[in-house]
Amino acid sequence: MMIYFHYFLISLHYRGYPASIMEMHHHEISIWGSWQLAPEILLPLALLCYIYIRNTKSNQYTVSLRQQIFFFSGVASILAVVITPVGARAMDYFSLHMTQHITLMMVSGPLLVLGTPNAFHPTHRIFLTLTNPWISWLLYAALMIGVHLPVPHGFIMDNPWAHTFIEVPLYIVLPYLFYFNLLDRNLSNRRMSPAFSVISLFLMMVPETLTGFFIYTNPSSLYGNMYTLTDQRRGGSLMWSGAMIIDTIWMAFAVYHWIKSEEQKSLEVDAEIAAEQKLIKDFE
């Protein structure tokens, strides 16, 4: 299966891309002098922060200090790869594109989930469908693999609006839906069993690391010489190794919640046994 996927990538590479793609790259401009406002991301983030602060201040949702730190760290991580040179030059350098991708999908999304109030349980059918464990897993994997196939990637690079208004927003929304159930902080009445959460996170490592592996080991440019081979391999190595490291962290979170959940169940069983024993003594 791995070999077929590798040859599929190579075959797509040889189809070539329009010359206009190359014209989009401006390597003569200093990377660290490039910044952008990105109002299409800043304005929704500002609205999200306003809603979060208003609801927590009005006691509609109760959140701990730790949850607030998680939430605003998630927002900060989005800004760090959107308005900075990383975001401004993500279409010029594959390594910066991959840095933005990894941060939004594997850092920002989980942090926003961990900052979400425990009582936040939307019942809308669309939300429930998109957070379904199977559907959210497939959507997440499809996005992560799909945008790095040569043809979709070439289309995105040739059409900046696709990167701005489709790719980046999806990098933020789909990971949140994927991690929403997996990193549930409730110890009882969980949306998903802790064991299933750990398994799901482990399985996601497969497409993530394989994507990075094939990009890194490809002997020639996958993207019509859009990037240097060194830059392509640098991006592939970030995906390959970075995904494994970050996924291990979130798996540790899931395992921790699993242990705490089992401890909670044990306490509940002990309380039931104690209540039964007290009831028996009362009858005696």
Tab-separated table of C-alpha atoms in Angstrom:
chain	number	residue	atom	x	y	z
A	1	MET	CA	0.000	0.000	0.000
A	2	MET	CA	2.830	2.384	0.895
A	3	ILE	CA	4.620	1.654	-2.404
A	4	TYR	CA	1.465	2.260	-4.500
A	5	PHE	CA	0.894	5.598	-2.754
A	6	HIS	CA	4.497	6.575	-3.429
A	7	TYR	CA	4.221	5.803	-7.145
A	8	PHE	CA	0.895	7.631	-7.277
A	9	LEU	CA	2.587	10.785	-6.007
A	10	ILE	CA	5.404	10.427	-8.546
A	11	SER	CA	2.987	9.874	-11.431
A	12	LEU	CA	1.075	13.016	-10.527
A	13	HIS	CA	4.340	14.929	-10.376
A	14	TYR	CA	5.152	14.203	-14.010
A	15	ARG	CA	1.940	15.789	-15.214
A	16	GLY	CA	3.463	19.235	-14.646
A	17	TYR	CA	1.949	22.585	-13.674
A	18	PRO	CA	1.293	25.909	-15.362
A	19	ALA	CA	4.166	28.379	-15.474
A	20	SER	CA	2.043	30.888	-13.584
A	21	ILE	CA	2.663	28.951	-10.375
A	22	MET	CA	6.325	29.796	-10.453
A	23	GLU	CA	5.544	33.450	-10.950
A	24	MET	CA	3.850	33.560	-7.556
A	25	HIS	CA	7.116	33.030	-5.680
A	26	HIS	CA	9.019	36.089	-4.547
A	27	HIS	CA	12.192	34.733	-2.976
A	28	GLU	CA	13.993	38.033	-3.445
A	29	ILE	CA	11.880	39.553	-0.646
A	30	SER	CA	13.156	39.062	2.907
A	31	ILE	CA	11.182	36.397	4.761
A	32	TRP	CA	11.313	38.058	8.160
A	33	GLY	CA	10.253	41.377	6.717
A	34	SER	CA	6.989	39.876	5.495
A	35	TRP	CA	3.904	40.348	7.669
A	36	GLN	CA	0.205	40.465	6.856
A	37	LEU	CA	-3.063	41.469	8.546
A	38	ALA	CA	-5.196	38.586	7.208
A	39	PRO	CA	-8.579	40.126	8.176
A	40	GLU	CA	-10.349	36.997	6.913
A	41	ILE	CA	-8.820	35.193	9.927
A	42	LEU	CA	-8.367	38.072	12.391
A	43	LEU	CA	-12.011	39.188	12.364
A	44	PRO	CA	-13.523	35.716	13.027
A	45	LEU	CA	-10.907	35.152	15.755
A	46	ALA	CA	-11.766	38.497	17.376
A	47	LEU	CA	-15.459	37.562	17.313
A	48	LEU	CA	-14.698	34.136	18.777
A	49	CYS	CA	-12.668	35.685	21.624
A	50	TYR	CA	-15.460	38.184	22.322
A	51	ILE	CA	-18.074	35.416	22.528
A	52	TYR	CA	-15.795	33.296	24.720
A	53	ILE	CA	-15.083	36.137	27.169
A	54	ARG	CA	-18.711	37.311	27.273
A	55	ASN	CA	-20.095	33.842	27.972
A	56	THR	CA	-17.527	33.059	30.648
A	57	LYS	CA	-17.972	36.424	32.352
A	58	SER	CA	-21.758	36.037	32.382
A	59	ASN	CA	-21.374	32.595	34.019
A	60	GLN	CA	-23.200	30.963	31.127
A	61	TYR	CA	-20.228	28.606	30.939
A	62	THR	CA	-17.789	27.897	33.727
A	63	VAL	CA	-14.145	27.584	32.723
A	64	SER	CA	-11.045	27.180	34.832
A	65	LEU	CA	-7.927	29.305	34.554
A	66	ARG	CA	-6.196	26.382	32.868
A	67	GLN	CA	-8.928	26.193	30.227
A	68	GLN	CA	-8.632	29.913	29.547
A	69	ILE	CA	-4.870	29.503	29.095
A	70	PHE	CA	-5.448	26.640	26.659
A	71	PHE	CA	-8.003	28.639	24.664
A	72	PHE	CA	-6.001	31.828	24.293
A	73	SER	CA	-2.838	29.819	23.611
A	74	GLY	CA	-4.747	28.237	20.741
A	75	VAL	CA	-5.710	31.674	19.436
A	76	ALA	CA	-2.117	32.890	19.806
A	77	SER	CA	-0.812	29.849	17.916
A	78	ILE	CA	-3.139	30.676	15.009
A	79	LEU	CA	-1.915	34.255	14.906
A	80	ALA	CA	1.686	33.046	15.103
A	81	VAL	CA	1.397	31.254	11.755
A	82	VAL	CA	-1.063	33.551	9.961
A	83	ILE	CA	-0.013	37.174	10.419
A	84	THR	CA	3.713	36.505	10.870
A	85	PRO	CA	6.227	35.770	8.088
A	86	VAL	CA	5.306	32.082	8.448
A	87	GLY	CA	1.820	32.833	7.153
A	88	ALA	CA	2.799	35.632	4.792
A	89	ARG	CA	5.334	33.440	2.971
A	90	ALA	CA	3.603	30.049	3.348
A	91	MET	CA	2.932	30.027	-0.395
A	92	ASP	CA	6.572	30.705	-1.245
A	93	TYR	CA	8.343	28.103	0.896
A	94	PHE	CA	7.132	24.547	1.431
A	95	SER	CA	8.754	24.354	4.861
A	96	LEU	CA	6.819	27.445	5.996
A	97	HIS	CA	3.629	26.035	4.467
A	98	MET	CA	4.167	22.812	6.426
A	99	THR	CA	4.944	24.738	9.618
A	100	GLN	CA	1.648	26.591	9.260
A	101	HIS	CA	-0.181	23.365	8.472
A	102	ILE	CA	1.235	21.435	11.442
A	103	THR	CA	0.616	24.281	13.872
A	104	LEU	CA	-2.993	24.898	12.844
A	105	MET	CA	-3.991	21.239	12.589
A	106	MET	CA	-2.023	19.655	15.424
A	107	VAL	CA	-1.550	22.480	17.937
A	108	SER	CA	-4.225	25.164	17.548
A	109	GLY	CA	-7.181	22.788	17.167
A	110	PRO	CA	-6.421	20.671	20.257
A	111	LEU	CA	-5.674	23.761	22.370
A	112	LEU	CA	-9.017	25.319	21.445
A	113	VAL	CA	-10.757	22.060	22.370
A	114	LEU	CA	-9.002	21.911	25.749
A	115	GLY	CA	-10.096	25.509	26.344
A	116	THR	CA	-13.725	24.773	25.501
A	117	PRO	CA	-16.111	24.811	28.508
A	118	ASN	CA	-16.997	21.320	29.731
A	119	ALA	CA	-20.698	22.172	29.497
A	120	PHE	CA	-20.430	23.061	25.797
A	121	HIS	CA	-22.490	20.310	24.126
A	122	PRO	CA	-24.093	21.528	20.881
A	123	THR	CA	-27.039	19.406	19.813
A	124	HIS	CA	-27.382	20.659	16.253
A	125	ARG	CA	-27.480	17.784	13.779
A	126	ILE	CA	-24.737	19.247	11.575
A	127	PHE	CA	-22.335	19.653	14.494
A	128	LEU	CA	-23.095	16.157	15.781
A	129	THR	CA	-22.504	14.732	12.309
A	130	LEU	CA	-19.213	16.548	11.787
A	131	THR	CA	-17.928	15.515	15.229
A	132	ASN	CA	-18.886	11.885	14.671
A	133	PRO	CA	-15.663	9.929	15.390
A	134	TRP	CA	-15.591	8.200	11.996
A	135	ILE	CA	-16.580	11.214	9.910
A	136	SER	CA	-14.272	13.669	11.679
A	137	TRP	CA	-11.360	11.209	11.386
A	138	LEU	CA	-11.903	10.767	7.653
A	139	LEU	CA	-12.317	14.515	7.049
A	140	TYR	CA	-9.161	15.300	9.007
A	141	ALA	CA	-7.130	12.638	7.196
A	142	ALA	CA	-8.508	13.652	3.790
A	143	LEU	CA	-7.563	17.295	4.362
A	144	MET	CA	-4.122	16.464	5.653
A	145	ILE	CA	-3.284	14.132	2.755
A	146	GLY	CA	-5.281	15.850	0.023
A	147	VAL	CA	-3.714	19.303	0.196
A	148	HIS	CA	-0.252	17.782	-0.206
A	149	LEU	CA	-1.008	15.745	-3.312
A	150	PRO	CA	0.615	17.460	-6.317
A	151	VAL	CA	-2.560	18.347	-8.233
A	152	PRO	CA	-4.585	19.898	-5.325
A	153	HIS	CA	-1.462	21.598	-3.999
A	154	GLY	CA	-0.723	23.063	-7.424
A	155	PHE	CA	-4.279	24.369	-7.711
A	156	ILE	CA	-4.034	26.032	-4.300
A	157	MET	CA	-0.702	27.631	-5.116
A	158	ASP	CA	-2.013	28.814	-8.484
A	159	ASN	CA	-5.119	30.319	-6.860
A	160	PRO	CA	-4.215	32.274	-3.698
A	161	TRP	CA	-7.907	32.715	-2.824
A	162	ALA	CA	-8.136	28.938	-2.306
A	163	HIS	CA	-5.340	29.089	0.272
A	164	THR	CA	-6.781	32.168	1.991
A	165	PHE	CA	-10.471	31.355	2.111
A	166	ILE	CA	-10.580	27.549	1.943
A	167	GLU	CA	-7.347	25.856	2.990
A	168	VAL	CA	-6.431	27.901	6.083
A	169	PRO	CA	-10.004	28.050	7.511
A	170	LEU	CA	-10.305	24.281	7.030
A	171	TYR	CA	-6.987	23.855	8.871
A	172	ILE	CA	-8.641	25.549	11.861
A	173	VAL	CA	-12.181	24.131	11.766
A	174	LEU	CA	-11.690	20.447	10.889
A	175	PRO	CA	-9.054	19.746	13.585
A	176	TYR	CA	-11.353	21.270	16.207
A	177	LEU	CA	-14.134	18.918	15.094
A	178	PHE	CA	-11.717	15.968	15.102
A	179	TYR	CA	-10.292	16.611	18.573
A	180	PHE	CA	-13.608	17.737	20.108
A	181	ASN	CA	-14.513	14.224	21.271
A	182	LEU	CA	-10.998	12.836	21.585
A	183	LEU	CA	-9.841	15.354	24.201
A	184	ASP	CA	-13.094	15.462	26.183
A	185	ARG	CA	-12.106	16.515	29.714
A	186	ASN	CA	-15.228	15.136	31.405
A	187	LEU	CA	-14.465	12.128	33.582
A	188	SER	CA	-18.016	10.791	33.369
A	189	ASN	CA	-20.680	10.881	30.664
A	190	ARG	CA	-17.941	11.285	28.100
A	191	ARG	CA	-18.774	11.804	24.437
A	192	MET	CA	-16.365	8.978	23.548
A	193	SER	CA	-14.692	6.222	25.543
A	194	PRO	CA	-11.114	7.074	26.570
A	195	ALA	CA	-9.838	3.872	24.976
A	196	PHE	CA	-11.357	4.795	21.613
A	197	SER	CA	-9.803	8.259	21.876
A	198	VAL	CA	-6.329	6.810	22.318
A	199	ILE	CA	-6.819	4.366	19.430
A	200	SER	CA	-8.130	7.091	17.125
A	201	LEU	CA	-5.173	9.362	17.867
A	202	PHE	CA	-2.753	6.498	17.315
A	203	LEU	CA	-4.302	5.585	13.964
A	204	MET	CA	-4.092	9.216	12.811
A	205	MET	CA	-0.310	9.006	13.151
A	206	VAL	CA	-0.233	6.605	10.183
A	207	PRO	CA	-1.424	8.943	7.383
A	208	GLU	CA	0.358	11.920	8.956
A	209	THR	CA	3.770	10.290	9.175
A	210	LEU	CA	3.439	8.473	5.830
A	211	THR	CA	2.617	11.746	4.078
A	212	GLY	CA	5.728	13.369	5.515
A	213	PHE	CA	7.813	10.277	4.774
A	214	PHE	CA	6.878	10.124	1.088
A	215	ILE	CA	7.417	13.865	0.621
A	216	TYR	CA	10.829	13.664	2.295
A	217	THR	CA	12.083	10.563	0.463
A	218	ASN	CA	10.889	11.509	-3.028
A	219	PRO	CA	14.029	11.827	-5.199
A	220	SER	CA	12.713	14.786	-7.203
A	221	SER	CA	10.310	17.692	-6.831
A	222	LEU	CA	6.701	16.631	-6.357
A	223	TYR	CA	5.408	20.070	-7.199
A	224	GLY	CA	6.859	20.956	-10.596
A	225	ASN	CA	10.006	22.588	-9.159
A	226	MET	CA	7.815	25.055	-7.294
A	227	TYR	CA	10.186	24.650	-4.334
A	228	THR	CA	13.796	23.571	-4.086
A	229	LEU	CA	14.293	19.896	-3.298
A	230	THR	CA	15.955	20.881	-0.015
A	231	ASP	CA	12.921	22.958	0.981
A	232	GLN	CA	10.583	20.115	0.021
A	233	ARG	CA	12.551	17.640	2.133
A	234	ARG	CA	12.670	20.072	5.014
A	235	GLY	CA	8.878	20.344	4.925
A	236	GLY	CA	8.509	16.572	4.649
A	237	SER	CA	10.759	16.004	7.648
A	238	LEU	CA	8.724	18.508	9.674
A	239	MET	CA	5.578	16.582	8.839
A	240	TRP	CA	7.174	13.190	9.389
A	241	SER	CA	8.861	13.807	12.744
A	242	GLY	CA	6.773	16.714	13.984
A	243	ALA	CA	3.510	14.813	13.631
A	244	MET	CA	4.845	11.899	15.669
A	245	ILE	CA	6.077	14.146	18.480
A	246	ILE	CA	2.929	16.269	18.681
A	247	ASP	CA	0.574	13.290	18.390
A	248	THR	CA	2.429	11.591	21.237
A	249	ILE	CA	1.685	14.604	23.441
A	250	TRP	CA	-2.045	14.512	22.713
A	251	MET	CA	-2.077	10.745	23.178
A	252	ALA	CA	-0.545	11.334	26.617
A	253	PHE	CA	-3.412	13.742	27.370
A	254	ALA	CA	-5.938	11.111	26.263
A	255	VAL	CA	-4.253	8.424	28.360
A	256	TYR	CA	-4.247	10.765	31.360
A	257	HIS	CA	-8.000	11.360	30.936
A	258	TRP	CA	-8.454	7.597	30.590
A	259	ILE	CA	-6.671	6.973	33.907
A	260	LYS	CA	-8.648	9.711	35.642
A	261	SER	CA	-11.885	8.340	34.214
A	262	GLU	CA	-11.107	4.868	35.580
A	263	GLU	CA	-10.263	6.381	38.958
A	264	GLN	CA	-13.620	8.177	38.928
A	265	LYS	CA	-15.412	4.915	38.142
A	266	SER	CA	-13.589	3.194	41.009
A	267	LEU	CA	-14.644	5.913	43.431
A	268	GLU	CA	-18.247	5.616	42.277
A	269	VAL	CA	-18.185	1.822	42.725
A	270	ASP	CA	-16.640	2.188	46.201
A	271	ALA	CA	-19.351	4.691	47.128
A	272	GLU	CA	-22.086	2.302	45.960
A	273	ILE	CA	-20.565	-0.581	47.936
A	274	ALA	CA	-20.280	1.587	51.038
A	275	ALA	CA	-23.913	2.689	50.672
A	276	GLU	CA	-25.088	-0.912	50.312
A	277	GLN	CA	-23.102	-2.008	53.361
A	278	LYS	CA	-24.547	0.856	55.396
A	279	LEU	CA	-28.046	-0.094	54.285
A	280	ILE	CA	-27.476	-3.707	55.365
A	281	LYS	CA	-26.242	-2.633	58.792
A	282	ASP	CA	-29.248	-0.363	59.231
A	283	PHE	CA	-31.594	-3.313	58.614
A	284	GLU	CA	-29.691	-5.468	61.101
